[in-house]
Coordinates of N, CA and C in Angstrom, one line a residue:
Chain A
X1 N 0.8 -1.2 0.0 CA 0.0 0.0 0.0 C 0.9 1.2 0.0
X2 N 0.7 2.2 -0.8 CA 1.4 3.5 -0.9 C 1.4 3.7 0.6
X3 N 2.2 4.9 0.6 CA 2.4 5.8 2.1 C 3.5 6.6 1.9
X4 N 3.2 7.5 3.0 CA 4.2 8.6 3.1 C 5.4 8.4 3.9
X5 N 6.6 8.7 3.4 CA 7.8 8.4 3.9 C 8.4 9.8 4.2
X6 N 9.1 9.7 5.8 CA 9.5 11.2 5.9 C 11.0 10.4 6.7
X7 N 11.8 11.9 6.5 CA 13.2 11.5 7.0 C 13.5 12.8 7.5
X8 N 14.6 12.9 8.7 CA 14.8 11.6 9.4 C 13.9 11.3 10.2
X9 N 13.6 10.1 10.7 CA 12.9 9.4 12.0 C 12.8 10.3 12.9
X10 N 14.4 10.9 13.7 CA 14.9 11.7 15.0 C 15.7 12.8 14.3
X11 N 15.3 14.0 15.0 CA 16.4 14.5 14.9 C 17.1 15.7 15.8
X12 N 18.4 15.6 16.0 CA 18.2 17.0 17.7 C 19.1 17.8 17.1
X13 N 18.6 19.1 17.4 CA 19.9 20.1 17.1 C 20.1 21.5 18.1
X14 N 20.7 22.0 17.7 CA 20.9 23.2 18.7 C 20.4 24.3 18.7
X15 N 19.5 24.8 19.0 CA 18.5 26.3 19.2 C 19.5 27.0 18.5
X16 N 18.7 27.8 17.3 CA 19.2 28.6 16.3 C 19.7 28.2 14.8
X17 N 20.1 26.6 14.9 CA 20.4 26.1 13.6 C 19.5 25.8 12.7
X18 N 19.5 25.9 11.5 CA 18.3 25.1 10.6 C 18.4 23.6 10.6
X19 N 16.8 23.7 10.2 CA 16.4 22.4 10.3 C 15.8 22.3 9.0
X20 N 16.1 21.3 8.2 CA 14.9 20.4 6.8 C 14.4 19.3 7.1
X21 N 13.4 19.0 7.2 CA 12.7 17.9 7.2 C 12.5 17.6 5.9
X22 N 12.6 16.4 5.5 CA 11.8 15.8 4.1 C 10.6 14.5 4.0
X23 N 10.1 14.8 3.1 CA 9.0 13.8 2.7 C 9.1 13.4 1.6
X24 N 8.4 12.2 1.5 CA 7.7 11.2 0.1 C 6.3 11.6 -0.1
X25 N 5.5 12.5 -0.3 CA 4.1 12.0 -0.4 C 4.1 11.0 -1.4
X26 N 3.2 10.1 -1.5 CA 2.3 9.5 -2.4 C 2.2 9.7 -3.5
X27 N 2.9 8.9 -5.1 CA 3.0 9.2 -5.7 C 2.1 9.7 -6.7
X28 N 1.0 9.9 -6.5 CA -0.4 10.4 -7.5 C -0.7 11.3 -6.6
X29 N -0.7 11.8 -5.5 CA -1.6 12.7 -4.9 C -0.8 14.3 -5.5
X30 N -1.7 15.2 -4.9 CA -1.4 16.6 -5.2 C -1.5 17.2 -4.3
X31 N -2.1 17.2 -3.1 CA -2.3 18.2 -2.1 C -1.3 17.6 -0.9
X32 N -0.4 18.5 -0.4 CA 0.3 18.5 0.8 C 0.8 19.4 1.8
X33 N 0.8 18.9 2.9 CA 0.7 19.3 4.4 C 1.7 18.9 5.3
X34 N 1.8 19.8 6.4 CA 3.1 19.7 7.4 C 1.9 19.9 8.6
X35 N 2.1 18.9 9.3 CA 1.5 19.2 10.6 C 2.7 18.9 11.9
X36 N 2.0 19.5 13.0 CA 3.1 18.8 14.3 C 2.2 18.7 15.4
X37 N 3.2 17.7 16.2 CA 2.5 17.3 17.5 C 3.4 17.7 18.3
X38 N 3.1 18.8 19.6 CA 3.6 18.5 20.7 C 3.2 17.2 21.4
X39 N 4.5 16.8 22.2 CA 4.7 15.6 22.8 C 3.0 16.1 24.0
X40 N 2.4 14.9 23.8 CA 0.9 15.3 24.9 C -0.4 16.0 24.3
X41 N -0.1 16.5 23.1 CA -0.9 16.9 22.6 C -1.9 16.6 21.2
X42 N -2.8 17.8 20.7 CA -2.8 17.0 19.4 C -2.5 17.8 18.7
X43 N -2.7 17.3 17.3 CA -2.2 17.5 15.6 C -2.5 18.6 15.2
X44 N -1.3 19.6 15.2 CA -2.4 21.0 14.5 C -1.3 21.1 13.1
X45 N -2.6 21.8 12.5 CA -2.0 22.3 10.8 C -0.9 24.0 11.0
X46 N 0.0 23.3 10.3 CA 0.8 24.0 10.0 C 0.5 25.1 8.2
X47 N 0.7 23.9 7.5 CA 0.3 24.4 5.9 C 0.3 23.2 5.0
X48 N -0.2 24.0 4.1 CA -0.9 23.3 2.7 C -0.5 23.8 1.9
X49 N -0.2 23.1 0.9 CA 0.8 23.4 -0.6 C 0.3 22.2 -1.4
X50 N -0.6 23.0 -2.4 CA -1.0 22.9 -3.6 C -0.8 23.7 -5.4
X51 N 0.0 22.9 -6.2 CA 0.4 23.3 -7.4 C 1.6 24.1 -7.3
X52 N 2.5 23.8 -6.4 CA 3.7 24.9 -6.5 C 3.5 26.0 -5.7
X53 N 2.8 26.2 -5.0 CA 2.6 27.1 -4.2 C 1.8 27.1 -2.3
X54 N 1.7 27.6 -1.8 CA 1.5 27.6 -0.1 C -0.1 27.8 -0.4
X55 N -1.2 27.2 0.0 CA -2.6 27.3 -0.4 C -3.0 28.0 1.1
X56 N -2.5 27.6 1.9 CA -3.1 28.1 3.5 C -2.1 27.9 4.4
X57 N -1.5 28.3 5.8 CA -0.7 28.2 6.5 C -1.9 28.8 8.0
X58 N -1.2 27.8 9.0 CA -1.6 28.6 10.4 C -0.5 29.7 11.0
X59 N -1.0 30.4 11.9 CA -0.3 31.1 12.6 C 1.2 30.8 13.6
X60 N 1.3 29.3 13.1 CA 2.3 28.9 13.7 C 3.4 28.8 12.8
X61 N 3.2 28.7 11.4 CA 3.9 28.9 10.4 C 4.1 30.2 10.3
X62 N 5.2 30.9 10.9 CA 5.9 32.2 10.8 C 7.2 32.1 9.9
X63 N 7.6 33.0 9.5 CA 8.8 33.5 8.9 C 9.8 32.5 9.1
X64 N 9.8 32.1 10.3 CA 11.0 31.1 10.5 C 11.1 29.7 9.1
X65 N 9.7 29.4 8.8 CA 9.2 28.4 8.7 C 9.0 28.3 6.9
X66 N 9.1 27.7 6.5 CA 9.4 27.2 5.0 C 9.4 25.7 4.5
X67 N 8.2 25.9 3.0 CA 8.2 24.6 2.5 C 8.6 25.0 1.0
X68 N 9.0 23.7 0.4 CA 9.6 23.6 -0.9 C 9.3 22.3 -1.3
X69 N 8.8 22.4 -2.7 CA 8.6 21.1 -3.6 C 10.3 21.2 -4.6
X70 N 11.5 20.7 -3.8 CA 12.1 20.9 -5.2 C 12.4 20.2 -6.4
X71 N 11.4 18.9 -6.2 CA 11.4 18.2 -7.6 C 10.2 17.3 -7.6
X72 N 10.2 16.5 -8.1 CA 8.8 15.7 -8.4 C 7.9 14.9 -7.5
X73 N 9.2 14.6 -6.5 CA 8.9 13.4 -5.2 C 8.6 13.8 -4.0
X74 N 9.8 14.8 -3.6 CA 10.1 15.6 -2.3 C 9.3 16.6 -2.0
X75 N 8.9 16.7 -0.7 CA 8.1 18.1 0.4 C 8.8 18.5 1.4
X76 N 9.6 19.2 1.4 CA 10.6 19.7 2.5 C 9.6 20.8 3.3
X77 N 10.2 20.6 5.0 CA 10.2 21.6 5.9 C 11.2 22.2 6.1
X78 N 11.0 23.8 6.0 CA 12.8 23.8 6.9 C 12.1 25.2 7.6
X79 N 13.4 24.6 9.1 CA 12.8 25.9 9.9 C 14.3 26.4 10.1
X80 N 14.4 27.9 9.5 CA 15.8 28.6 9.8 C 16.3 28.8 10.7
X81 N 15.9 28.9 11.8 CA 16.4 29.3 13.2 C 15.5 28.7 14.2
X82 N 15.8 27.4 14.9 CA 15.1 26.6 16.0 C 15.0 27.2 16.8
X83 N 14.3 27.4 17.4 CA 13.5 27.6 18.8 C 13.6 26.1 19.7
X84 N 13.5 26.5 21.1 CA 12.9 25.5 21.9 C 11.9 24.7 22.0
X85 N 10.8 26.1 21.7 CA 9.1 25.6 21.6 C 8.9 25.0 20.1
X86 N 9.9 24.7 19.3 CA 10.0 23.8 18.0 C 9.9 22.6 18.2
X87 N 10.2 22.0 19.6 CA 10.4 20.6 19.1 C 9.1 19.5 19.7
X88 N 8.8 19.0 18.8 CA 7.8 18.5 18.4 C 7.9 17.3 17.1
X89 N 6.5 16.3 17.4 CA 6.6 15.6 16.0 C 6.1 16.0 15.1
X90 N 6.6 16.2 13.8 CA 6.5 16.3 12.5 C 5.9 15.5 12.1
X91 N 5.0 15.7 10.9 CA 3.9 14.9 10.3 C 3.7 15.8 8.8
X92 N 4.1 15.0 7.9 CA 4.0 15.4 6.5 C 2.9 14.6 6.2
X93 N 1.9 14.6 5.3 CA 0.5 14.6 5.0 C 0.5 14.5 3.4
X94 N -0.7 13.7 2.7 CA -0.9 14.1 1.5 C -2.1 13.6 1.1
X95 N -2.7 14.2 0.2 CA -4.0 13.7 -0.3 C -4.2 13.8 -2.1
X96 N -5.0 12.7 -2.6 CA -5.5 13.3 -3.9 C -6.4 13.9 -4.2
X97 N -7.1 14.2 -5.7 CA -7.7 14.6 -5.7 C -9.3 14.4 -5.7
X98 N -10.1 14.8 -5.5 CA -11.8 14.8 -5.1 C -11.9 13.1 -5.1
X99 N -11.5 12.8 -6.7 CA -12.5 11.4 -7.4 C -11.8 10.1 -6.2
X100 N -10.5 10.5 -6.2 CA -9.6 9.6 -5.6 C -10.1 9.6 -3.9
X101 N -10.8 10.4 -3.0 CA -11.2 10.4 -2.3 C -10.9 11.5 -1.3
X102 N -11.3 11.8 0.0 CA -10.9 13.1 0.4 C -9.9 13.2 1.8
X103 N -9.4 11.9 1.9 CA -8.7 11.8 3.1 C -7.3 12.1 3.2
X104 N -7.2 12.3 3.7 CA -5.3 12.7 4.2 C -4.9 11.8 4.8
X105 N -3.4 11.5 4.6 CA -2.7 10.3 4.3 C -1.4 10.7 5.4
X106 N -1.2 10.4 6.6 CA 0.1 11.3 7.2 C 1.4 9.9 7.3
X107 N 2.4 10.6 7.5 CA 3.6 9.5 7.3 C 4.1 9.4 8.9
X108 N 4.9 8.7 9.2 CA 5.2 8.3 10.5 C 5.6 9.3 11.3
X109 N 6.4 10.4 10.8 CA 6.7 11.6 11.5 C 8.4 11.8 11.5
X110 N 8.7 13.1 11.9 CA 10.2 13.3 12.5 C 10.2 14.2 13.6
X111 N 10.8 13.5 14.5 CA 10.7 13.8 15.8 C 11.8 15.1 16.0
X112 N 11.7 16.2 16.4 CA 12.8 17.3 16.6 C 12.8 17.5 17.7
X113 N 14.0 17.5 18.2 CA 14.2 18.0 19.5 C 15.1 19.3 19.4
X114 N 15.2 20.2 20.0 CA 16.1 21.2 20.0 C 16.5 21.7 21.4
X115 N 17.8 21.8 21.5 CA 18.3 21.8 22.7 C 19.3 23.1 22.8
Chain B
X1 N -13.7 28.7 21.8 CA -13.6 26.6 22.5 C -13.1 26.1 20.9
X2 N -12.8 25.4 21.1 CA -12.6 24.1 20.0 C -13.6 23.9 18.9
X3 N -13.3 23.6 18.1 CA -14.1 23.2 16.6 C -14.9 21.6 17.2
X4 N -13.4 20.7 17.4 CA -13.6 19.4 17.4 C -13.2 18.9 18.9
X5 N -13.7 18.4 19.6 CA -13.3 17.9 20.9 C -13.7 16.6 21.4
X6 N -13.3 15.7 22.2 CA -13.3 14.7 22.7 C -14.3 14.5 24.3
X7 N -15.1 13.8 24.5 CA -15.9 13.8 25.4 C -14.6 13.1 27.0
X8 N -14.0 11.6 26.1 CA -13.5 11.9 27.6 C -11.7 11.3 27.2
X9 N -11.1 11.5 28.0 CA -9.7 11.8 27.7 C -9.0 10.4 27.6
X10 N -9.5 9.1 28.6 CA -9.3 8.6 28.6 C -10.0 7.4 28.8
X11 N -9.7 6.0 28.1 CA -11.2 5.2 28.2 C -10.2 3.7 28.6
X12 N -10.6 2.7 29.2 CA -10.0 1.7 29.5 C -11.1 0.7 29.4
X13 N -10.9 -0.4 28.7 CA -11.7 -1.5 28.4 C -11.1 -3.1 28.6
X14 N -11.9 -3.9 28.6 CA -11.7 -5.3 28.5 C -11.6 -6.1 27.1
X15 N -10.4 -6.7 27.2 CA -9.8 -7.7 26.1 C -11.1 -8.0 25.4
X16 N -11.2 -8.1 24.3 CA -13.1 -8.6 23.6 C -14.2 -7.9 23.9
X17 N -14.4 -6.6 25.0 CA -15.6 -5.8 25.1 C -15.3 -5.0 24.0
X18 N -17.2 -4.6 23.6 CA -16.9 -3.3 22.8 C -16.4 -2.0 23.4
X19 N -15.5 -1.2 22.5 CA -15.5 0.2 22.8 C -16.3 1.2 22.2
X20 N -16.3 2.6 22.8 CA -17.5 3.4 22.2 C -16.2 4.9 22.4
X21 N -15.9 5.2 21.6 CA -15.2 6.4 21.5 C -16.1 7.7 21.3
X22 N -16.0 9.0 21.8 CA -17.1 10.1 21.8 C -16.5 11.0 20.9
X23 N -17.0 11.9 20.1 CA -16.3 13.1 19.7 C -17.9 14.1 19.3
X24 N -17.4 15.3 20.1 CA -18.2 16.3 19.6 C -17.6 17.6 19.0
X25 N -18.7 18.1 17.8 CA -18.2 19.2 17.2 C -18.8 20.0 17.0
X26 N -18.4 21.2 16.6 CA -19.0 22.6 16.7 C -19.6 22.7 15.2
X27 N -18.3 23.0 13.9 CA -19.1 23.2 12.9 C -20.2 22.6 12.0
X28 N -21.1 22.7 12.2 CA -22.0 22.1 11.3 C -22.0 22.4 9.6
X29 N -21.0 23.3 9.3 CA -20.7 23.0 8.2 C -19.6 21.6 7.9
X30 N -19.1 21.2 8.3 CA -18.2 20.3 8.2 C -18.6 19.3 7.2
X31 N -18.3 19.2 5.9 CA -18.6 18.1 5.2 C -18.3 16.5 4.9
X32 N -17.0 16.8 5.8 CA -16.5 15.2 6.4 C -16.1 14.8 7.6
X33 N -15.9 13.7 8.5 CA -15.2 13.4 9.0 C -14.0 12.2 9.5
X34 N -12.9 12.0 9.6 CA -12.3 10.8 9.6 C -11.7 10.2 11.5
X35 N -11.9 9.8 11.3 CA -11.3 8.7 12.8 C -10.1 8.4 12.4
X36 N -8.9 8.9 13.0 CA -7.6 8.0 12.8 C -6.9 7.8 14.4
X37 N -6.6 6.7 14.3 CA -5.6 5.8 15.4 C -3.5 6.4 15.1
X38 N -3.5 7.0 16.3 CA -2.7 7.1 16.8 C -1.7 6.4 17.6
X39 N -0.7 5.6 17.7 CA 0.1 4.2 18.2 C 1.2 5.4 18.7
X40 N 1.6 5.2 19.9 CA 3.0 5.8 20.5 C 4.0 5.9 19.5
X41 N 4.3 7.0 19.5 CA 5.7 7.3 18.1 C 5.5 7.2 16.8
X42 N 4.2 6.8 16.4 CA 4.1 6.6 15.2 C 2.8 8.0 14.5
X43 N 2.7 8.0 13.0 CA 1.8 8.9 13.2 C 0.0 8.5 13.0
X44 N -0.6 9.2 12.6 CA -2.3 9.2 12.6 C -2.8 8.2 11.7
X45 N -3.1 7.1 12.0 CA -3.5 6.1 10.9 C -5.0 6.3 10.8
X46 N -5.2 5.8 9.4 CA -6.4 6.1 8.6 C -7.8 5.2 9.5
X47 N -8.2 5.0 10.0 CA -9.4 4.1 10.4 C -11.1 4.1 9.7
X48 N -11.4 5.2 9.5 CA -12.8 5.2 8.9 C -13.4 6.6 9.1
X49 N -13.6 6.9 7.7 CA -14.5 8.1 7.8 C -15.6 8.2 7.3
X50 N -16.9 9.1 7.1 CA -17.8 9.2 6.9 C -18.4 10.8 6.4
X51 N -19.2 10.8 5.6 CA -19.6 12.2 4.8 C -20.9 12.6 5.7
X52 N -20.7 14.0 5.7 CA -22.3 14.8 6.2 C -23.0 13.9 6.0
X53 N -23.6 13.6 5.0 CA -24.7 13.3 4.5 C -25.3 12.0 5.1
X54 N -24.2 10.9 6.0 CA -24.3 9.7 6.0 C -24.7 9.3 7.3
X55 N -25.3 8.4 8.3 CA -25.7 8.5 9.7 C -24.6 7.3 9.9
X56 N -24.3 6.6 9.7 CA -23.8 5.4 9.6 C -22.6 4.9 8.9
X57 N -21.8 4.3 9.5 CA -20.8 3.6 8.2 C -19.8 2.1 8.7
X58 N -19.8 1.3 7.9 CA -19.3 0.1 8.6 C -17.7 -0.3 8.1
X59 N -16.9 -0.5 9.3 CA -15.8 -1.3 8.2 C -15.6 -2.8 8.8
X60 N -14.0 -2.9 9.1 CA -14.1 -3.9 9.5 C -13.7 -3.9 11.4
X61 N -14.9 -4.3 12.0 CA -14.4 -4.3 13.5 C -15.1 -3.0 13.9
X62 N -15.0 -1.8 13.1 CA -15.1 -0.7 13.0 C -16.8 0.0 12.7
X63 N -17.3 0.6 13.6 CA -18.3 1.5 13.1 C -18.5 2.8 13.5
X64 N -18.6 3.8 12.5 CA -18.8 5.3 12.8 C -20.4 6.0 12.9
X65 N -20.8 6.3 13.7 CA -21.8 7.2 13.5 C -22.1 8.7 14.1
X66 N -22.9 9.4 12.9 CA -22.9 10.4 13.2 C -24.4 11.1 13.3
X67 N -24.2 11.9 14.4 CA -25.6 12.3 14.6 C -25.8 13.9 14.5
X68 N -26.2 14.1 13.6 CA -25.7 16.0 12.9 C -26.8 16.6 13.7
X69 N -27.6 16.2 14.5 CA -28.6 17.2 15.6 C -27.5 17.6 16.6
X70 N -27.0 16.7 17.1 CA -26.5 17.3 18.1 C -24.9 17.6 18.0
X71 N -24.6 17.0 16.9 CA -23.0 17.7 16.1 C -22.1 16.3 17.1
X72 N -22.3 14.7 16.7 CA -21.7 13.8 17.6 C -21.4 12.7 17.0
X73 N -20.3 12.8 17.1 CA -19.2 11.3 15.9 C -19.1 10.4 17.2
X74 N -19.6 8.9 16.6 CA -18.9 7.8 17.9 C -18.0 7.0 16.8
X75 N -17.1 6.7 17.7 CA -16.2 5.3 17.0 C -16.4 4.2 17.8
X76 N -16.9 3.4 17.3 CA -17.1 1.8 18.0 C -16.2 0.3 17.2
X77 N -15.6 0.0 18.1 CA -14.7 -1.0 17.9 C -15.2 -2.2 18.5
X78 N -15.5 -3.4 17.6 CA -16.0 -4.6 18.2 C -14.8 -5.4 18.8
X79 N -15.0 -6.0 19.5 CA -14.4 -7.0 20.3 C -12.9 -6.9 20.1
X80 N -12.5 -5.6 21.1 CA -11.5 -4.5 21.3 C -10.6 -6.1 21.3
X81 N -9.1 -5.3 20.9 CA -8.1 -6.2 21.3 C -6.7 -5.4 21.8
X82 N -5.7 -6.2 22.3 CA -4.6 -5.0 22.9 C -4.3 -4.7 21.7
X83 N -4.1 -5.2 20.3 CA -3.5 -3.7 19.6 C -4.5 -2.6 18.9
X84 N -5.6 -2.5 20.0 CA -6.4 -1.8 19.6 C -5.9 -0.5 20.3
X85 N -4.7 -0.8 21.5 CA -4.5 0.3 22.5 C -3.8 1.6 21.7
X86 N -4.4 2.8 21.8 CA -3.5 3.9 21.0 C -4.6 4.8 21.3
X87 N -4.0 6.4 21.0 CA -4.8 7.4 21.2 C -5.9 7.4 19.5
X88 N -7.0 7.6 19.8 CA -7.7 7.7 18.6 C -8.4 9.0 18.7
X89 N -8.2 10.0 17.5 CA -8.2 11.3 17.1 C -9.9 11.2 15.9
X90 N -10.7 12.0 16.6 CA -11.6 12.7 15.3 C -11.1 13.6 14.8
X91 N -11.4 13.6 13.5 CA -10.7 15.0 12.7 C -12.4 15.8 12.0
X92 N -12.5 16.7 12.1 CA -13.6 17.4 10.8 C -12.5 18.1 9.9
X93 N -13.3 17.7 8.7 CA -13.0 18.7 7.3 C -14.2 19.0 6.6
X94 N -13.8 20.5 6.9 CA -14.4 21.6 6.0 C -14.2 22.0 4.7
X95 N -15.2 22.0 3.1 CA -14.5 22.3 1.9 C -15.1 24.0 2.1
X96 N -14.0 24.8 1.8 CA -14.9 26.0 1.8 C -14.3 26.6 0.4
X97 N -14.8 26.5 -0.8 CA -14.7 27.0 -2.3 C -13.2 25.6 -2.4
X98 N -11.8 26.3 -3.0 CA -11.2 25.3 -3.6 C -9.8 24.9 -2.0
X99 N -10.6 25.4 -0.7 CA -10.2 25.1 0.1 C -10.2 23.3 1.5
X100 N -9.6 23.0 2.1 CA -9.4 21.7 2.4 C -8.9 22.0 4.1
X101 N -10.2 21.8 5.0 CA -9.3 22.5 6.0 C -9.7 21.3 7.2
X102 N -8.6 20.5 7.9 CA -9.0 19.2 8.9 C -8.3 19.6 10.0
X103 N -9.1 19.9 11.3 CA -9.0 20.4 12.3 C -9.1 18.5 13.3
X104 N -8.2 18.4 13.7 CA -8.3 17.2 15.1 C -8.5 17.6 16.4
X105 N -9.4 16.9 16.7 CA -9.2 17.1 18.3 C -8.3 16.6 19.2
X106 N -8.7 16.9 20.3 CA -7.4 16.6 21.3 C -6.9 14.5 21.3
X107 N -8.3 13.6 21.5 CA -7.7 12.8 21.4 C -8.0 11.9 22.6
X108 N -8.9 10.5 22.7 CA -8.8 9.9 23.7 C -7.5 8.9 23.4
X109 N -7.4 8.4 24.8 CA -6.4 7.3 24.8 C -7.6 6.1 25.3
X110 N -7.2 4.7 24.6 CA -7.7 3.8 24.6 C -6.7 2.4 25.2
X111 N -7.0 2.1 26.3 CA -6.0 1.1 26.8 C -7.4 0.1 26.6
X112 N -6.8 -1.3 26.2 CA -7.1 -2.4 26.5 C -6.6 -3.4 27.1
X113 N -7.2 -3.7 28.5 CA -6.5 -4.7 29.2 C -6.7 -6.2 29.1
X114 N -6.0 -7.1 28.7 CA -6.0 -8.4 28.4 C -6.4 -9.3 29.6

């Protein structure tokens, strides 16, 4: 069964360095998403990127915060400058379109810690 | 308050009883909704969802219903088993024009004890 693949698994770094996260979405879908989980909490949306472009973002996606499709497979997060209150699981997402059905598809996650 | 919320936080059952998961929501626009299972460390797996329009929906083990008077998604799991143990999340989604918007709630935890 398809699914979304994200890398890495873990990752820790040091308050202020960048961070990329990457993804697989699903290879027919079009719509994709970055969500996170504080550890205890639940799943809020970050953003959505449809056709090359950012379709909607929450308030938590600030300036720091950046996504890129830069080729046909890949959905990158990158956050330029880590914070503490950054670390959290990562959850890249993808869905197709209408006919194909209307669910969202999330991958295992990447866990950031920043220290 | 919340869009989507969970009635109770935490639910503990017996090896082969049914479970009854609660979720209530605010928008009544909401055109869908999905149930996904949450497993420690891992992320939101797909379990079963259902459209406005639908009161009912069956899968396997699995049944969703929804009661749009009072804005109230149940998830019922037959003859619960331990790897049924994980946090299980309602989600609503809203289509508003060429928009796609799925709000989760907080999330019961579901222990099954053998």
């Amino acid at each position: 069964e398809p699914e979304v693949t994200q890398t890495p698994s873990h990752q820790v770094t040091q308050m202020g360095q960048e961070v990329i996260l990457r993804c697989v979405p699903i290879s027919n879908h079009l719509y994709f998403y970055w969500y996170r989980q504080i550890l205890g909490q639940k799943v809020e949306f970050l953003v959505s990127f449809y056709n090359n472009e950012i379709s909607e973002k929450s308030e938590i996606f600030d300036d720091q915060f950046s996504v890129e499709r830069p080729d046909g497979s890949n959905f990158t997060l990158k956050i330029r400058s880590t914070k503490l209150e950054d670390s959290a699981m990562y959850f890249c997402a993808s869905r197709g379109d209408s006919s194909s059905g209307n669910t969202i598809y999330f991958g295992e996650g990447s866990w950031l810690t920043v220290v | 308050g919340e869009s989507v919320g969970l009635h109770l936080p935490t639910l503990s059952v017996q090896e082969g009883d049914n479970s009854i998961i609660n979720c209530a929501y605010s928008n009544s626009a909401s055109d869908y909704f999905i149930w996904y299972k949450q497993e420690s460390g891992k992320g939101p797996q797909f379990i079963i969802d259902i459209r406005s329009n639908m009161d009912k929906r069956q899968g396997q083990r699995v049944t969703v219903l929804l009661n749009k008077t009072v804005k109230h998604l149940s998830l019922q799991i037959a003859a619960t088993q331990p790897g049924d143990s994980a946090v299980y999340f309602c989600a609503e989604i809203f289509y508003g024009g060429s928009n796609y918007k799925l709000t989760f709630g907080k999330g019961t935890l579901l222990t099954v004890n053998p």
